[in-house]
XYZ file of C-alpha atoms in Angstrom:
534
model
C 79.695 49.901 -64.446
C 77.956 51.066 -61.529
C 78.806 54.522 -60.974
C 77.905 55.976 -56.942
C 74.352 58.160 -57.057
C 75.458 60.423 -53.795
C 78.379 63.290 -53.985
C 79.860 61.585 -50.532
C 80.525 58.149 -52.221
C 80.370 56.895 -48.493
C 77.539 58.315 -47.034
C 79.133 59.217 -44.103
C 80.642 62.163 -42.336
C 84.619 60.848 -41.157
C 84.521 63.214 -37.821
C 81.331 61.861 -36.975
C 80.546 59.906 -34.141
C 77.151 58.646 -34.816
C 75.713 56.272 -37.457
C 74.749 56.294 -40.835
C 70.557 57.560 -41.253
C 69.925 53.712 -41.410
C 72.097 52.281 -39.405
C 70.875 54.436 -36.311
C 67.805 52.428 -36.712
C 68.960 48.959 -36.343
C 69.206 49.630 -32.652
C 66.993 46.792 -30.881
C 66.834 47.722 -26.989
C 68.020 45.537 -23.934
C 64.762 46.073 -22.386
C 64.199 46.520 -18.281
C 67.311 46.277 -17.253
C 68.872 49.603 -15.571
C 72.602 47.677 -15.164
C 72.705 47.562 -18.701
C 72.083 50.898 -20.885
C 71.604 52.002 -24.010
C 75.075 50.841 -26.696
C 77.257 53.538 -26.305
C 78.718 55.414 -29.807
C 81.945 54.473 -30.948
C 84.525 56.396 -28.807
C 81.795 57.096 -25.732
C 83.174 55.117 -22.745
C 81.555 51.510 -22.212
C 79.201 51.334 -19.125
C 78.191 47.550 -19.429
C 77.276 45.807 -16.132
C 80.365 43.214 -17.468
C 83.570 45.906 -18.548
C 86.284 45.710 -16.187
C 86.634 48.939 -14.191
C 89.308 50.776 -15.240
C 91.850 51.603 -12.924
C 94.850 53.746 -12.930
C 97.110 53.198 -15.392
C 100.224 54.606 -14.483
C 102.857 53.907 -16.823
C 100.488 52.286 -19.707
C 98.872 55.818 -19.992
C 102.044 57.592 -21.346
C 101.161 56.094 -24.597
C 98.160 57.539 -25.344
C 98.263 60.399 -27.580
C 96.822 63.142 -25.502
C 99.271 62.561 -22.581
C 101.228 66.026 -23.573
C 103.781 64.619 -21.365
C 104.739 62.226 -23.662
C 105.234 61.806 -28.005
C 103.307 59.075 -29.370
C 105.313 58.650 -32.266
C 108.066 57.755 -30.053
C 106.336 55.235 -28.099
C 105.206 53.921 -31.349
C 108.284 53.215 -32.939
C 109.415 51.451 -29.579
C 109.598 47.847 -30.003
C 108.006 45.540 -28.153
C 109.597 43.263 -25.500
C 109.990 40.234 -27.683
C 111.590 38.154 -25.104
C 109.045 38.521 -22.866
C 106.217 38.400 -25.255
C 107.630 34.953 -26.201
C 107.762 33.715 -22.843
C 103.815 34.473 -21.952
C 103.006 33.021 -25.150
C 104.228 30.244 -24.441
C 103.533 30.036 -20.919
C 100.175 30.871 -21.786
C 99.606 28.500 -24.779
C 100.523 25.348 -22.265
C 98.554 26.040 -19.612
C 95.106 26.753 -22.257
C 96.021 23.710 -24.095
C 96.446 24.991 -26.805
C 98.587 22.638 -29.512
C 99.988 26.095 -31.151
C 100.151 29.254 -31.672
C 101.245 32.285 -33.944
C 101.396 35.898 -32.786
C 101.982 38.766 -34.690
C 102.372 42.085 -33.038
C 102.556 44.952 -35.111
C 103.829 48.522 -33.346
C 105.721 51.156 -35.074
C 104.437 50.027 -38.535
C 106.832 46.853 -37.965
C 105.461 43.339 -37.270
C 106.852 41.445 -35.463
C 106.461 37.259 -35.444
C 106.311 35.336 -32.660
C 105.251 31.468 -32.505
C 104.927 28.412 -30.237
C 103.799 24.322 -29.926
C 103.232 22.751 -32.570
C 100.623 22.594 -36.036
C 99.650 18.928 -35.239
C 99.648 17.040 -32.262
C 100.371 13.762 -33.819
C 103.243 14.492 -36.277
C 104.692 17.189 -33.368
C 105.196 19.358 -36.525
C 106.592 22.703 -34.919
C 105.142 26.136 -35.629
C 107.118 28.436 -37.744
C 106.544 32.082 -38.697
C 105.847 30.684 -42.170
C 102.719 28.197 -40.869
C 99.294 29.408 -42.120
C 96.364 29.017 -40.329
C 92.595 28.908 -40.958
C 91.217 32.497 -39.989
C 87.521 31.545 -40.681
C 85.200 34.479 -40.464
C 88.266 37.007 -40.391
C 87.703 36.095 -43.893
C 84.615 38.823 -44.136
C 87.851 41.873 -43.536
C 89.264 40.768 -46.015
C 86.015 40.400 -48.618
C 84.159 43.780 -47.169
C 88.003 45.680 -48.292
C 87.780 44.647 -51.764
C 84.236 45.883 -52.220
C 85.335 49.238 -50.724
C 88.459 48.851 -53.058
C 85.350 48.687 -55.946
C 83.588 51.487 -54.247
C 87.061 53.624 -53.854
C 87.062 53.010 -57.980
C 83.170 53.987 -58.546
C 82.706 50.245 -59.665
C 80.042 49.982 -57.319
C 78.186 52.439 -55.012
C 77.288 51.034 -50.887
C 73.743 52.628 -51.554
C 73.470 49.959 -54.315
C 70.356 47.606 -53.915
C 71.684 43.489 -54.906
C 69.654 43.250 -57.670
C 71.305 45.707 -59.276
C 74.031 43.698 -59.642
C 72.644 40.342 -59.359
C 69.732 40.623 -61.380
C 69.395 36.490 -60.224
C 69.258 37.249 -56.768
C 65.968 36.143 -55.377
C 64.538 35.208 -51.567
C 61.526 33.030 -50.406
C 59.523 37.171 -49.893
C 59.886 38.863 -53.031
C 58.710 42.073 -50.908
C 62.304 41.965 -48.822
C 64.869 40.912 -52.284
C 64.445 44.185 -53.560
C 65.016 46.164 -51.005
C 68.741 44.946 -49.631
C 71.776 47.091 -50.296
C 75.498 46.422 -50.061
C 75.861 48.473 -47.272
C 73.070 46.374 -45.153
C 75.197 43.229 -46.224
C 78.761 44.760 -45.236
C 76.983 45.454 -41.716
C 75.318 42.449 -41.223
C 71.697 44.108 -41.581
C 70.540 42.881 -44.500
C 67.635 40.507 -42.389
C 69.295 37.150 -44.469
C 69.688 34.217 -42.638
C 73.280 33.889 -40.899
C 74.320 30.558 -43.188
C 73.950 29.419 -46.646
C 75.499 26.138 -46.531
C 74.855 24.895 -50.060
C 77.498 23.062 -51.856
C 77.327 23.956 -55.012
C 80.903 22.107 -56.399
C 84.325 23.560 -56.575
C 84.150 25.073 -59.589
C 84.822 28.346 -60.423
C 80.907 28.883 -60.799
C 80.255 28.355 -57.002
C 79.277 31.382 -56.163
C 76.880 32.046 -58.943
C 75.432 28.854 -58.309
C 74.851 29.812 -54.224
C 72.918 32.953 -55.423
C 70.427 30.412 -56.864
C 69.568 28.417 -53.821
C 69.125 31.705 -52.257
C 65.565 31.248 -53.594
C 64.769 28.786 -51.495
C 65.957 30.949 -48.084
C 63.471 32.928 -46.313
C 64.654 36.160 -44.891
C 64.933 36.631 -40.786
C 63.262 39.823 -41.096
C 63.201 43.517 -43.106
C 66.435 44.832 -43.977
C 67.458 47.606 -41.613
C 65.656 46.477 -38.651
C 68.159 44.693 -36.530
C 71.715 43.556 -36.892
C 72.524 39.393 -37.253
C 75.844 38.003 -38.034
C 75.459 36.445 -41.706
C 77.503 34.655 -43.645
C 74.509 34.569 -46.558
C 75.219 38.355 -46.585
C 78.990 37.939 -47.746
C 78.751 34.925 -49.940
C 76.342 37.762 -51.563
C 79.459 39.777 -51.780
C 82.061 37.978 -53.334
C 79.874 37.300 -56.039
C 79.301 41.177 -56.310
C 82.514 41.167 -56.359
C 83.228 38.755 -59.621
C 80.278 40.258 -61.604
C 82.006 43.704 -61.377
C 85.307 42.549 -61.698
C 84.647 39.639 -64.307
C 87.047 37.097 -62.672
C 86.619 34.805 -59.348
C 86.479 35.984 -55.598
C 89.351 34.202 -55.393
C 91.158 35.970 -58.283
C 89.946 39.264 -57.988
C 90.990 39.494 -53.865
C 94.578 38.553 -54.823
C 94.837 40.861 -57.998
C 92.586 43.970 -56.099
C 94.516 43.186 -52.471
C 96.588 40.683 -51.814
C 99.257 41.338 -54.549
C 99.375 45.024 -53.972
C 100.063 44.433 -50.694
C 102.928 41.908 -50.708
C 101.022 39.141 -48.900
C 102.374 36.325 -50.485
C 101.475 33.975 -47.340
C 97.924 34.320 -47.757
C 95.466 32.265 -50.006
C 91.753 31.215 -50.119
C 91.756 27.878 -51.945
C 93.324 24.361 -49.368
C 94.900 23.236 -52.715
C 97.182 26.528 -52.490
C 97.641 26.293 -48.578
C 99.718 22.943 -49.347
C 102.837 25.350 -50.366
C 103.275 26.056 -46.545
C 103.584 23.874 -43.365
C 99.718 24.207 -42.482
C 98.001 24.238 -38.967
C 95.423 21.349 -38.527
C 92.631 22.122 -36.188
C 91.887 20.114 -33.119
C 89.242 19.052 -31.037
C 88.732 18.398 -27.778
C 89.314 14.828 -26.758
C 87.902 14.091 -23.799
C 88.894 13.560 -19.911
C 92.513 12.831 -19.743
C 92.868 13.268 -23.802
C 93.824 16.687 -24.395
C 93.261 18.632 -27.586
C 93.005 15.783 -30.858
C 93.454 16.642 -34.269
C 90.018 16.875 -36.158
C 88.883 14.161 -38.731
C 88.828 16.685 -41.542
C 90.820 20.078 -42.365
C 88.068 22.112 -44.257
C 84.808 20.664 -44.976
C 83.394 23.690 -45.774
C 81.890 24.200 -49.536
C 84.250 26.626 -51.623
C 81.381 28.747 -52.079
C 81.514 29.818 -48.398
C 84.982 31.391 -49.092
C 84.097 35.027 -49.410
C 82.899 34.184 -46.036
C 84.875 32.226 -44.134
C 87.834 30.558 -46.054
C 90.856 32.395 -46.357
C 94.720 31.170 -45.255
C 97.534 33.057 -43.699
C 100.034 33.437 -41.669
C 99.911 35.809 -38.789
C 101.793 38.509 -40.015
C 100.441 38.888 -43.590
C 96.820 39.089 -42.261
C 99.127 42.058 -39.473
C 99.698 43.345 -42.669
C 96.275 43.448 -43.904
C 95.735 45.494 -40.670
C 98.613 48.260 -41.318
C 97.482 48.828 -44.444
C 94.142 49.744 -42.760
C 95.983 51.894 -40.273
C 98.378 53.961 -42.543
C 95.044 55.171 -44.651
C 95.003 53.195 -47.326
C 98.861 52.618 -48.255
C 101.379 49.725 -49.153
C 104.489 49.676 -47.646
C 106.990 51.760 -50.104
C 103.346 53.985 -50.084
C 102.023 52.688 -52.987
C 97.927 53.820 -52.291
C 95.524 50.725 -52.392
C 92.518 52.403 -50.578
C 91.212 56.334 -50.354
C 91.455 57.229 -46.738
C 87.472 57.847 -47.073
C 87.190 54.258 -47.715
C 89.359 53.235 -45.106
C 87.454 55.407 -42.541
C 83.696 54.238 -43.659
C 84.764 50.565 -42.517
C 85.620 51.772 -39.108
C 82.505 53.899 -39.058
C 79.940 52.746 -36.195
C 76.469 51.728 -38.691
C 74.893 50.204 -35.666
C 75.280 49.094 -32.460
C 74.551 45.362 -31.364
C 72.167 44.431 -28.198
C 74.913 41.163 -27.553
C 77.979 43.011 -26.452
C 79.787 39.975 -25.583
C 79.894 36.622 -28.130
C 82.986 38.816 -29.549
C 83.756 41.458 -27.068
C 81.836 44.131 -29.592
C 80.432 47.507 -29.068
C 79.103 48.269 -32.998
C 79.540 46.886 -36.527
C 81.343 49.128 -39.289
C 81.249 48.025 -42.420
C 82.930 44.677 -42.381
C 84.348 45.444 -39.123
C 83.722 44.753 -35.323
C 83.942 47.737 -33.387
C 85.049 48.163 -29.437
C 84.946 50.583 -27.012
C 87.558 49.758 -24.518
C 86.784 52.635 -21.871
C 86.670 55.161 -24.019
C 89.567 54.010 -26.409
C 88.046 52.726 -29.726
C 89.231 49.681 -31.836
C 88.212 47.104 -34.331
C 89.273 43.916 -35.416
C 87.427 40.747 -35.738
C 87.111 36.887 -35.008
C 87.563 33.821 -36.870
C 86.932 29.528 -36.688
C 87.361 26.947 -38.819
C 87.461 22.984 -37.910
C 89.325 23.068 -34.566
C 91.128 26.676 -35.824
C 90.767 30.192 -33.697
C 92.161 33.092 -35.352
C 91.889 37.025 -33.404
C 92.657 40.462 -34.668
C 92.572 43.717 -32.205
C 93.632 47.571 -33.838
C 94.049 49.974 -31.734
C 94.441 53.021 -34.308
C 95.121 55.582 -31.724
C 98.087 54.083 -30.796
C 99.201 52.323 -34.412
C 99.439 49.024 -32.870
C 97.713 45.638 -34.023
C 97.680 42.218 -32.693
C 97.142 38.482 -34.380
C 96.754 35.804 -32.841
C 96.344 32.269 -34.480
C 95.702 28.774 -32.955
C 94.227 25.589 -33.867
C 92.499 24.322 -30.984
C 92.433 23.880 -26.924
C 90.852 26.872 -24.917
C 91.954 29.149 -27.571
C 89.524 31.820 -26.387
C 90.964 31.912 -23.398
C 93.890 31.955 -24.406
C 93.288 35.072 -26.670
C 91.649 37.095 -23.527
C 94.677 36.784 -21.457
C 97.695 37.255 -24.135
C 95.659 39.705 -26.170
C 94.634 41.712 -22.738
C 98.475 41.523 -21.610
C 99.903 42.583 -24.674
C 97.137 45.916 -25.458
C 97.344 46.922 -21.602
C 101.087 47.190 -21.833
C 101.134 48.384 -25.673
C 98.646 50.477 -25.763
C 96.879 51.769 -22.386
C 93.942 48.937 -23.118
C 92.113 46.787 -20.389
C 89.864 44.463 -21.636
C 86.739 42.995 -20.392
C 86.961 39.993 -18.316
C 85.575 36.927 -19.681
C 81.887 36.639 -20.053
C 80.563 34.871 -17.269
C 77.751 35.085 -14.715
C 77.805 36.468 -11.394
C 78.687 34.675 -8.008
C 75.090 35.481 -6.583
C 73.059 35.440 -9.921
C 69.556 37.743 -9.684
C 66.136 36.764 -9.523
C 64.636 37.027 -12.312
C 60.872 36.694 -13.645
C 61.379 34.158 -16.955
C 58.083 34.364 -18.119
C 57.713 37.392 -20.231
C 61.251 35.531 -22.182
C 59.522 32.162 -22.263
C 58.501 31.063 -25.896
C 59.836 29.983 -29.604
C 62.356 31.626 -31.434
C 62.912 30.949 -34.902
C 65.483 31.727 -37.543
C 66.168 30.545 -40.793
C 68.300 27.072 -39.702
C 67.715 27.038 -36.010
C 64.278 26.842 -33.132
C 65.434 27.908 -30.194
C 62.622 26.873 -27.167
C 62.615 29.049 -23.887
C 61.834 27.388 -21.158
C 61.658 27.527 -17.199
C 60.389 25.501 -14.765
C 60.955 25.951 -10.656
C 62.649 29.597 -11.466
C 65.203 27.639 -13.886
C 65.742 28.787 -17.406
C 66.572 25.881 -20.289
C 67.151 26.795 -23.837
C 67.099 24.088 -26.308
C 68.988 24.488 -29.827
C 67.712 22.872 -32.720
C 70.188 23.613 -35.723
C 68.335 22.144 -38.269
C 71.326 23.828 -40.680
C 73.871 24.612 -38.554
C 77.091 26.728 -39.962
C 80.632 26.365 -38.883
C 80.751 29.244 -36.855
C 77.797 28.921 -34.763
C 78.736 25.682 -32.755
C 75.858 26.297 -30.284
C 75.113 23.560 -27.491
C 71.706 21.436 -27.735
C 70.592 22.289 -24.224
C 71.715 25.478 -22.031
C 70.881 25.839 -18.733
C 70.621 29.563 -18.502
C 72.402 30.981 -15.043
C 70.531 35.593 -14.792
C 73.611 37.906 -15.238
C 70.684 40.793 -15.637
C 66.777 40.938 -16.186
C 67.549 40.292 -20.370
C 71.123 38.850 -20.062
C 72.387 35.334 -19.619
C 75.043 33.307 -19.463
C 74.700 29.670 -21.504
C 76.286 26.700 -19.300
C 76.037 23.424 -21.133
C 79.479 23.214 -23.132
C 82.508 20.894 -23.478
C 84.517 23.370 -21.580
C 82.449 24.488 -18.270
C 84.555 27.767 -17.731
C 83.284 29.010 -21.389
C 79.761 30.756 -20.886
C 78.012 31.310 -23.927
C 75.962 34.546 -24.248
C 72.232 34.750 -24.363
C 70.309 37.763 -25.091
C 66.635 39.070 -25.223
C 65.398 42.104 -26.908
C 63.166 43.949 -28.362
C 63.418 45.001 -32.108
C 62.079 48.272 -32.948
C 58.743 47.171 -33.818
C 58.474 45.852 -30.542
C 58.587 42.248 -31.247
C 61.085 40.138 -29.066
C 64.040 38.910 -30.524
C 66.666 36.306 -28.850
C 70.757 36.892 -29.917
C 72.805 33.927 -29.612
C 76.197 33.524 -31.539
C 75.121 36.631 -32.470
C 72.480 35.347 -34.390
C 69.097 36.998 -33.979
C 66.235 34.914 -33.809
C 62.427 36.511 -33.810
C 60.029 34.842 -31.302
C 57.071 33.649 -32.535
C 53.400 34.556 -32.080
């Protein structure tokens, strides 16, 4: 039993609007550039040089809460224009090529299904509201609320270092093993390297087994000194999460979460999926091909489940997200989380230098955070083998949105359905797409030239005649970090730039230097933070 050390259990104050004491340190700066200032707190309006200017909103701003002209409850229990929803869904889903789609809009503490094209493109299979989908990475929400769930119980404390609980648990610098925390994993600070892609067998000792090849992986950097999307970090915490629970990840997220909350359309293992007509990812096939279904449904090792393998359908992981707005309850109010608990996930423990691989303005404790002019909301993004899956909150206004696809220009598709549906819904306007501007600046490349490393990946800077190239060498790649080999880097600022070099030429990948606190330079990309070498 490991019982929480500190009287607060979380460690955090709810009405605060600041970070936790560590978190407020893994802060890296987007050095010398004015357009682009410091990351805003969670709930301070966003100033970034790429947020859409908000204009007025007439009607969408008689559902915010403070509009004394209006009751939000009201608008809340509203329902949504399902008709019309339907018919940009599917408007939208053709013209993004997108095979299909599910949709899940939940408003009013109802959720309501909506779905369109088809799960495969050669079998014309149609969607139904009963189709699960790969959600990928959204798979981290799901493992980061039961180890609250264990923290809500005094099972385990956040403040709790790994080898605590993993006695096992060893790095390549036995100077950094000792020193991560639960906390720095939910958050993505721990400093391990974003993917463990061992295979260590499908058997119920998977996990375990991971922890043990962990030995071999050499740590990005000190924990608590800059934020990097890891998936090391949560296959870390489903095993946590069976040592304290004595069963599987598996078995312990249905008993601890999914049962208690009546989603029976949601499972982690493929064998279970085949219950359901499942959605197989696609790829793109070339000029003139369209989107093709991908040679394989889920080659990923079971071990990577805690995270980035769990299955559902669009409105049980909706439900995963009212739970999270009605405090902590089951529908029929049956309490599955403390309100405390369900307020320390949403609570800003740093901010992140690359604002824009997923539209995010901090990371909470499992969850992304945004800052949407002022209105704040979290969610979180997910891929798996040809599979996009997308999750916005907005709490203020009790409304949710999922939206599930397997393949085509599902990103796309997901900025202009998802920015329709919270502008009208809930007051929200969302960034444009990332993409450079029309008359890019000059900038001086040569303080940014160099070799970045991270465990899996060298990244060379270069530029010659004024002309940035980055070259990616995934010498381990993971599933989510599908990163071209060569970018030709196009200035959106002096630190900022946008990536052209992919299948799709209207997707700009993000590329961003920094400066970590020490002062060395550090390059994001996928979110990934990679320290220049010497």
């Amino acid at each position: 039993m490991h019982t929480p050390r500190d009287e607060t259990q979380f460690g955090f104050s709810p009405g605060s609007g600041g970070g936790s004491g560590a978190g407020e340190g893994v802060r890296p700066s987007v050095e010398g550039d004015a357009r682009l200032p410091p990351v805003p707190s969670l709930g301070t309006p966003s100033t970034h040089a790429l947020a859409r200017t908000a204009p007025e909103r007439g009607a969408c701003a008689g559902i915010r809460p403070q509009d004394p002209e209006v009751d939000a409850r009201e608008v809340r229990d509203t329902p949504p224009d399902l008709d019309h929803w339907q018919s940009r869904l599917d408007h939208l889903r053709a013209a993004h090529q997108v095979p299909g789609a599910s949709l899940a809009i939940l408003t009013g503490g109802r959720i309501h299904p909506l779905v369109s094209g088809v799960l495969h493109r050669g079998t014309a299979t149609p969607v139904t509201p009963g189709s699960v989908f790969q959600l990928g990475s959204l798979a981290k929400v799901y493992t980061a609320t039961l180890i609250m769930r264990l923290v809500d119980s005094g099972e385990l404390a956040l403040g709790t270092r790994v080898v605590d609980v993993l006695p096992e648990f060893a790095t390549a610098d036995s100077d950094i093993t000792g020193l991560v925390t639960i906390r720095q994993l939910l958050s993505h600070t721990s400093g391990l390297a974003c993917g463990l892609l061992h295979d260590s067998g499908r058997g119920d000792d998977c996990l375990a087994r991971s922890v043990e090849a962990c030995r071999s992986l050499a740590p990005d950097r000190r924990p608590g000194t800059a934020v990097s999307y890891s998936d090391t970090g949560y296959v870390l915490l489903g095993r946590i999460a069976e040592v304290i629970t004595g069963t599987t990840w598996d078995r312990a997220l249905r008993e601890r979460l999914l049962s208690p909350l009546g989603l029976d359309h949601t499972m982690t293992l493929p064998e279970e999926a085949l219950r359901f007509p499942v959605a197989m990812g696609h790829a793109d096939g070339g000029p003139g091909k369209g989107p093709v279904p991908v040679p394989h449904w889920d080659p990923a090792p079971r071990s990577l489940g805690p995270a980035a393998r769990v299955i559902a359908t669009a409105a049980d992981l909706a439900g995963l997200a009212r739970m999270h707005l009605d405090g902590g309850t089951a529908p029929g109010g049956a309490r599955v989380m403390s309100v405390d608990a369900v307020a320390a996930m949403q609570h800003r423990e740093t901010g992140v230098p690359d604002q824009w691989t997923v539209g995010a303005d901090g990371w909470g404790l499992g969850w992304t955070l945004y800052d949407w002019d002022g209105i704040p909301g979290y969610g979180h993004d997910g891929s798996a083998a040809g599979q996009w899956a997308f999750l916005r909150v907005v709490p203020e206004t009790g409304v949710a949105v999922v939206l599930l696809t397997n393949g085509g220009r599902a990103r796309r598709l997901a900025d202009a359905l998802l920015g329709e549906i919270l502008e009208e819904l809930c007051g929200v306007l969302l960034p444009e797409p990332f993409a450079p501007p029309a008359d890019p600046p000059a900038v001086d490349l040569a303080p940014l030239v160099g070799t970045y490393r991270r465990a899996g990946a060298v990244i060379t800077v270069t530029a010659e005649g004024g002309r940035g190239r980055l070259v990616h060498d995934p010498a381990d790649p993971t599933p989510d970090c599908r990163v071209p080999r060569e970018l030709e880097l196009i200035p959106v600022s002096g630190t900022v730039f946008a990536g052209s070099g992919g299948a799709d030429e209207d997707e700009w990948l993000p590329v961003v230097f920094t400066r970590l606190p020490d002062g060395s330079r550090c390059l994001y990309i996928g979110m990934r933070a990679a320290n220049r070498s010497p």
